[in-house]
Coordinates of C-alpha atoms and ligand atoms in Angstrom, one line a residue:
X5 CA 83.0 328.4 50.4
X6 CA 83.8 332.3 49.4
X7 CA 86.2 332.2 46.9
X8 CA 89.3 334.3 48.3
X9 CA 92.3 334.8 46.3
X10 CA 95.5 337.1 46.2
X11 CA 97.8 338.2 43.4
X12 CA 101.0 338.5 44.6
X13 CA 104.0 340.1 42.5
X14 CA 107.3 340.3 43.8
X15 CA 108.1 344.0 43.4
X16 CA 111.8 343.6 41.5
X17 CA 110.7 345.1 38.1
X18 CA 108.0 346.0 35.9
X19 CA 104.5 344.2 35.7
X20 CA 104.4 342.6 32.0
X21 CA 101.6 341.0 29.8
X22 CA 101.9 337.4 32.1
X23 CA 101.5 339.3 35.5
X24 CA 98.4 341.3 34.0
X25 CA 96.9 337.8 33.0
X26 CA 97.8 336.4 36.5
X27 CA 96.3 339.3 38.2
X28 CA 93.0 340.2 36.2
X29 CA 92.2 335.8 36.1
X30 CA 92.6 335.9 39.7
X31 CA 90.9 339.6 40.3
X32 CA 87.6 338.1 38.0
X33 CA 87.4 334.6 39.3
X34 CA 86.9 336.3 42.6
X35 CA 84.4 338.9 41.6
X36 CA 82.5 336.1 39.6
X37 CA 81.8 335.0 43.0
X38 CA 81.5 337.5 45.3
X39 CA 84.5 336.7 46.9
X40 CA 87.3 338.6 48.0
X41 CA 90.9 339.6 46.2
X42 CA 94.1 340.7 47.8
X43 CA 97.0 342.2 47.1
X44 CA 100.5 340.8 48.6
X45 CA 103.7 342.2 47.8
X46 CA 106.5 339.2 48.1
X47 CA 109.3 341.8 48.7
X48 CA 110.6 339.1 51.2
X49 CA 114.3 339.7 49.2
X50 CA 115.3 343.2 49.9
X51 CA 118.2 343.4 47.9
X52 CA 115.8 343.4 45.1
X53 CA 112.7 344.8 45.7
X54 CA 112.2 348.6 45.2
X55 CA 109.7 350.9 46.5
X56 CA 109.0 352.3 42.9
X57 CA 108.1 349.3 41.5
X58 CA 105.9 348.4 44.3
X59 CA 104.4 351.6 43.7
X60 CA 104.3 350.9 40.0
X61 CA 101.9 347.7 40.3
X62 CA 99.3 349.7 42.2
X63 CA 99.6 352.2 39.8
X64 CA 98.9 349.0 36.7
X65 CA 96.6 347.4 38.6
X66 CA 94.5 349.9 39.0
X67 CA 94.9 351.3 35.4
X68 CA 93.9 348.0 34.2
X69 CA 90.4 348.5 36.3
X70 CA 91.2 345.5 39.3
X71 CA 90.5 346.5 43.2
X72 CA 91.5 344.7 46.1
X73 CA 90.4 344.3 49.5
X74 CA 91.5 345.3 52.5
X75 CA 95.5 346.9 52.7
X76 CA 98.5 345.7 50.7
X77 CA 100.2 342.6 52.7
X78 CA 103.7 342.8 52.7
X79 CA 106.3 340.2 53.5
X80 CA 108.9 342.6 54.9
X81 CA 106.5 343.1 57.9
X82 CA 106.1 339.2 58.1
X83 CA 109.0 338.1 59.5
X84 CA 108.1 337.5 62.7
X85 CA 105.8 335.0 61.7
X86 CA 108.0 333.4 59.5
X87 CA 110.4 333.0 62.5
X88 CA 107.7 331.4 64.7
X89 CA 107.4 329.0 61.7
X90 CA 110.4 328.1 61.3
X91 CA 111.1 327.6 65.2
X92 CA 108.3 325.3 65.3
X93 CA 109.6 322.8 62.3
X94 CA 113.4 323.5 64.4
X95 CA 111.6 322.8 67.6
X96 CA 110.6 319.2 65.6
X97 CA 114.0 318.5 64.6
X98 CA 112.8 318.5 60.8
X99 CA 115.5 321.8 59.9
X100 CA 119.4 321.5 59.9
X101 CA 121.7 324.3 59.3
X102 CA 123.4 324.4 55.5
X103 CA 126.2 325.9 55.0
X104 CA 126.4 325.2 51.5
X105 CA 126.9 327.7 48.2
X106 CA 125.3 327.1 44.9
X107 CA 128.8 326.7 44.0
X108 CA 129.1 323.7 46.5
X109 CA 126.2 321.9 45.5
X110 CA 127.1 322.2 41.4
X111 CA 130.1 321.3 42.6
X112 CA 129.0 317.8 44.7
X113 CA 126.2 317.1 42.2
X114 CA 128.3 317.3 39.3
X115 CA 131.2 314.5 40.6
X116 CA 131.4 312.1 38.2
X117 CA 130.0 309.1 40.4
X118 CA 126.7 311.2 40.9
X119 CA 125.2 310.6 37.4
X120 CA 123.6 312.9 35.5
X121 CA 122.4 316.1 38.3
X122 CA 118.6 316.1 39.2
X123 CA 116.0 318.8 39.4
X124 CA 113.4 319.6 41.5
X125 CA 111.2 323.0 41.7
X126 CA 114.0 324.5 43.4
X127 CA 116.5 323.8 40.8
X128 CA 119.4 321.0 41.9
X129 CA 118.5 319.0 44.3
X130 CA 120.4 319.2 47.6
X131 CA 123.1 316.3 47.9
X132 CA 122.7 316.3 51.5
X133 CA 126.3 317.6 52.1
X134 CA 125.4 319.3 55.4
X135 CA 122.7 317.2 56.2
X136 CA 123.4 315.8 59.8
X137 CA 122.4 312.0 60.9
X138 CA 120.5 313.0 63.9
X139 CA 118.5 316.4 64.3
X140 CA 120.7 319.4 66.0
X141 CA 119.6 320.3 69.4
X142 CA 119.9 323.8 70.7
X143 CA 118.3 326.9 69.5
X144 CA 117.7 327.6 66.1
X145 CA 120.7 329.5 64.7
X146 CA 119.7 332.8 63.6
X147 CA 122.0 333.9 60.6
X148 CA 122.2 330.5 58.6
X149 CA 120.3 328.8 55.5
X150 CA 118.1 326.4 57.0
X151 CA 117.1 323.1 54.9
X152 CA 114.1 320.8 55.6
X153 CA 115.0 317.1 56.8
X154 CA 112.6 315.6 53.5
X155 CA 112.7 311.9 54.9
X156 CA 112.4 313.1 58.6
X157 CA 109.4 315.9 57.3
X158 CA 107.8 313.2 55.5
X159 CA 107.4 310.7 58.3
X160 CA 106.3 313.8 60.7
X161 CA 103.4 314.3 58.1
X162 CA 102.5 311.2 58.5
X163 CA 102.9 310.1 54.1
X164 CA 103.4 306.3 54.8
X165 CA 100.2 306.0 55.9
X166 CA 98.2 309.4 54.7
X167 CA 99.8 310.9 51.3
X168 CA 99.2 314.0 50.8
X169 CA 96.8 315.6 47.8
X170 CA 95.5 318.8 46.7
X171 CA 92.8 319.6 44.3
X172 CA 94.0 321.5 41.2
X173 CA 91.2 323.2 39.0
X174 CA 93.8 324.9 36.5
X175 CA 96.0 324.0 33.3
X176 CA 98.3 322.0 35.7
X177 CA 98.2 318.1 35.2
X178 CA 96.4 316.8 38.5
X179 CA 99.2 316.1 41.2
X180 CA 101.0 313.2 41.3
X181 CA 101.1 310.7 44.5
X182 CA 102.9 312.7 47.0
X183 CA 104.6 309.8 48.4
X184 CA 107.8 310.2 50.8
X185 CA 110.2 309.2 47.7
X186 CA 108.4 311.9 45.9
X187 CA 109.8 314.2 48.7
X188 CA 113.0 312.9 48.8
X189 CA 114.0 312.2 45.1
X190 CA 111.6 314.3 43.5
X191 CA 112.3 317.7 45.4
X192 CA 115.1 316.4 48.0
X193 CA 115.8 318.6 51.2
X194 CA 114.8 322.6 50.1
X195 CA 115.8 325.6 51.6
X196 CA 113.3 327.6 54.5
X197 CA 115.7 330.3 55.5
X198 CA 118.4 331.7 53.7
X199 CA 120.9 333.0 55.3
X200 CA 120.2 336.6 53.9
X201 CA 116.7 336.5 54.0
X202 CA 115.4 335.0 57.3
X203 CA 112.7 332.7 55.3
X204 CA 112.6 331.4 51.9
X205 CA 109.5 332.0 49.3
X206 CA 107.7 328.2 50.2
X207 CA 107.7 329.4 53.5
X208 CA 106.7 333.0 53.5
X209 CA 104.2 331.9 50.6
X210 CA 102.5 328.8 53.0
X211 CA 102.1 331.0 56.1
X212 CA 100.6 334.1 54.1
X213 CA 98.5 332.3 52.4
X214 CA 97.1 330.6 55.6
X215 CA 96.9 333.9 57.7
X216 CA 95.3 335.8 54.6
X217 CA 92.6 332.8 54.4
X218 CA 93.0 332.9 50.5
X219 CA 90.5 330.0 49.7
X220 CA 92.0 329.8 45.9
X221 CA 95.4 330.4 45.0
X222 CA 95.5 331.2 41.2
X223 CA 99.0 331.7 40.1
X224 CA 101.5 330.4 36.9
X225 CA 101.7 326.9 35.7
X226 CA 105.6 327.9 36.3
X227 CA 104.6 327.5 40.0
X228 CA 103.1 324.3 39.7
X229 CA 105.9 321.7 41.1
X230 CA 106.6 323.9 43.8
X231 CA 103.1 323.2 45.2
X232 CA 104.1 319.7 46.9
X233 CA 106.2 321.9 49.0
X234 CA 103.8 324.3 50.3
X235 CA 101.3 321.2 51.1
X236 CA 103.7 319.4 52.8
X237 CA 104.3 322.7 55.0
X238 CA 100.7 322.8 55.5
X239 CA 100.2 319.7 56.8
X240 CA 103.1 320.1 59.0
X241 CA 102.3 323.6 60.7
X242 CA 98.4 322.3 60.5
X243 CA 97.6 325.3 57.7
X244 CA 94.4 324.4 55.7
X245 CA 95.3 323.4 52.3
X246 CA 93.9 325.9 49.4
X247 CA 92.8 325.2 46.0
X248 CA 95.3 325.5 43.4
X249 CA 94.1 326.9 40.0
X250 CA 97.5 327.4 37.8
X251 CA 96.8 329.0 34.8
X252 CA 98.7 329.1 31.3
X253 CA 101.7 330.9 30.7
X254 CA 102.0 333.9 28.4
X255 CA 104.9 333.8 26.0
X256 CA 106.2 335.8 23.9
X257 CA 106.2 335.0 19.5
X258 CA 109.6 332.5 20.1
X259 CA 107.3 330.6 22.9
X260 CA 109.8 332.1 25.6
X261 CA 107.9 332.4 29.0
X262 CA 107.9 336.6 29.7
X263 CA 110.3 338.2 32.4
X264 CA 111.1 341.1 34.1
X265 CA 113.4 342.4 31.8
X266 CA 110.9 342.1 29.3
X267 CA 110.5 346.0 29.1
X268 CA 108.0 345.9 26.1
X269 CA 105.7 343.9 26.9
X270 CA 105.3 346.2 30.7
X271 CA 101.9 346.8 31.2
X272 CA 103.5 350.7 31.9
X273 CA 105.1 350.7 27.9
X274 CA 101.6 349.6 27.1
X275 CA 100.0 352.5 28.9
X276 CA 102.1 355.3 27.3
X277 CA 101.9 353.3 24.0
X278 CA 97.9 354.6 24.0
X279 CA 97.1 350.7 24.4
X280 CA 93.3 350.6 26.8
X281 CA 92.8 347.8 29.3
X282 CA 90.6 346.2 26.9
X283 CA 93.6 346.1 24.7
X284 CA 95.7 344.3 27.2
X285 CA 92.3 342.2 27.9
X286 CA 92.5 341.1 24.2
X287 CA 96.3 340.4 23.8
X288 CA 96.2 337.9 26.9
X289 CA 92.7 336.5 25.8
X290 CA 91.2 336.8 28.6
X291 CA 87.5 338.9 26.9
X292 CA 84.8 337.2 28.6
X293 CA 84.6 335.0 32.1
X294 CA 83.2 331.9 32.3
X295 CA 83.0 329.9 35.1
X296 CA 84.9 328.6 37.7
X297 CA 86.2 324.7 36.7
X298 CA 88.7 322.9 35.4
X299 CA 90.4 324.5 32.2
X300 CA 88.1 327.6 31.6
X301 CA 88.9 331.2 31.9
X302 CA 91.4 329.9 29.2
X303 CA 93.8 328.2 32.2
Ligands
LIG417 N1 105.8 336.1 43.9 C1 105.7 335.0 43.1 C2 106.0 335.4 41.6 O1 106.0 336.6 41.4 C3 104.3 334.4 43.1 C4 104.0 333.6 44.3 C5 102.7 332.9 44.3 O2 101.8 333.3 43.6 O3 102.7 331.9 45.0 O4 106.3 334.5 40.9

C-alpha cells in the first residue's frame, strides 16, 4: 500500500513546537516510503480561522524543509460534501436536531440525580435532552446542531454482530472493543453539524480523509478517543478505514500539552530567534527516521 498521509492544522494561530513534530513525523514517514503528503487546512470554523495564519504555516512548513503534494485542501470549499454526508445519515434516520447550549447540557448533566457528569472525546456527554423516540421525518433542517442517534448508528453499523476495529501503529494504547455500549456510554450521541458551522470536525475530518485517500493518518495522541467516532462514520457512509499512527505529545517543562497561545514556542519566534530547522529537529527529538512500526519515530 503507498503510504499517504496529510497534516492538517486548523489555521486559528501560530504553528508551535507540537505542530512542527506532527507535521515533519507525518512529512518523513511518507517520504521514507515514497508515498505521498498533503496539506489540509481545517478552517471549517470561520469565526476563527484567519488568512494570515494560513499563510503563516506555509510559510513554517516550508522553512522547516517539508513539501506537500498536490494543492492545499481546504474545508471552507468542502461543504457541499459535508452536506451530502450529513443528508445521507438524515436520510437513515440516524441524526436529530439539538437545540441544546453547552449551558443546557452542564446544566442537565450536573442535576443532582445524574451522578458524577461523564466524558467522552467530545467533552460531556449528551444527556439525550433533545433526543426524539422515533427518527424525524422531513428534510434535514438546514440551520440547526445536528446530533448522531449512538444506539440507532450503532445497530445501522451493524456492532452486535460485527464490532468495529482499527489498527493503530502509534503511542496510542491499541483500541478498545468498540461495542454499541462503548458508543453509547463511552462517547454518547456527538455533534455532526453545528448550527454555525454546517458540519462538525468528526465529520469534515472522515470525509476528507476518505476523498484525499490518506492511507495513514498520523496525528496527536490528544486525538486518539475521538478515532471511534470517525470509524463508526466510516463504516456508516462505506469510507475505507485508515491507519491510525498517534504520536506523543510535546509539552512544555511543567508537562502542560502546548497550545496556540503558546507564542514562544511558535515555530515563527523560533525562526527570528536565529534557531535552524535542525534546531527545531533536535528540540522535538525527532534526528533520525527509522522505520515505520509500532512505537518508533519516537511515537
Ligand atoms: N485540525 C486538527 C488539529 O489541529 C487535526 C485534525 C486531525 O489530524 O485529524 O488538532
Amino acid at each position: 500500500m503507498t503510504l499517504r498521509t496529510r497534516f492538517a492544522p486548523s489555521p486559528t494561530g501560530p504553528l508551535h513546537l507540537g505542530h512542527a513534530y506532527s507535521a515533519m513525523l507525518a512529512h518523513d514517514m511518507a517520504r521514507a516510503a515514497g508515498g505521498a503528503f498533503l496539506l489540509r487546512l481545517d478552517d471549517i470554523d470561520q469565526s476563527r480561522s484567519r488568512p494570515h495564519w494560513a499563510a503563516q504555516i506555509e510559510t513554517d512548513l516550508a522553512w522547516l524543509g517539508l513539501t506537500w503534494d498536490g494543492p492545499v485542501l481546504r474545508q471552507s470549499d468542502r461543504l457541499p460534501c459535508y452536506r451530502a454526508a450529513l443528508d445521507a445519515l438524515w436520510d437513515r434516520g440516524l441524526l436529530y436536531p439539538c437545540r441544546c447550549t453547552r449551558r443546557d447540557i452542564e446544566a442537565a448533566v450536573s442535576a443532582p440525580q445524574e451522578g458524577a457528569p461523564l466524558h467522552g472525546p467530545d467533552g460531556l456527554i449528551y444527556p439525550g435532552t433533545c433526543r426524539p423516540e422515533h427518527p424525524p421525518r422531513g428534510p434535514m433542517p438546514r440551520d440547526m446542531a445536528l446530533r448522531l442517534d449512538m444506539s440507532r448508528a450503532a445497530k445501522a453499523a451493524d456492532l452486535p454482530t460485527s464490532p468495529l476495529t482499527y489498527a493503530e501503529t502509534g503511542v496510542a494504547p491499541p483500541p478498545p472493543p468498540l461495542s454499541p455500549e462503548h458508543y453509547r456510554h463511552g462517547i454518547g450521541d456527538v455533534a455532526l453539524a453545528r448550527r454555525d458551522l454546517g458540519a462538525s470536525y468528526h465529520l469534515s475530518v472522515v470525509c476528507d480523509d476518505a476523498d484525499q485517500g490518506i492511507s495513514h493518518v498520523i496525528r496527536g495522541a490528544d486525538l486518539a478517543p475521538a478515532t471511534a467516532i470517525h470509524v463508526l462514520l466510516q463504516r456508516l457512509l462505506d469510507l475505507p478505514t485508515p491507519i491510525y499512527h498517534h504520536h506523543r505529545l510535546i509539552r512544555d517543562e511543567t508537562g502542560r500539552r502546548l497550545a496556540k497561545r503558546d507564542e514562544a514556542r511558535a515555530i515563527a519566534t523560533f525562526r527570528t530567534e536565529g534557531h535552524s530547522p535542525a534546531d527545531i529537529r533536535a528540540m522535538v527529538g525527532l534526528t533520525k527516521l527509522l522505520p515505520l512500526a509500532r512505537n518508533t519515530l519516537g511515537g
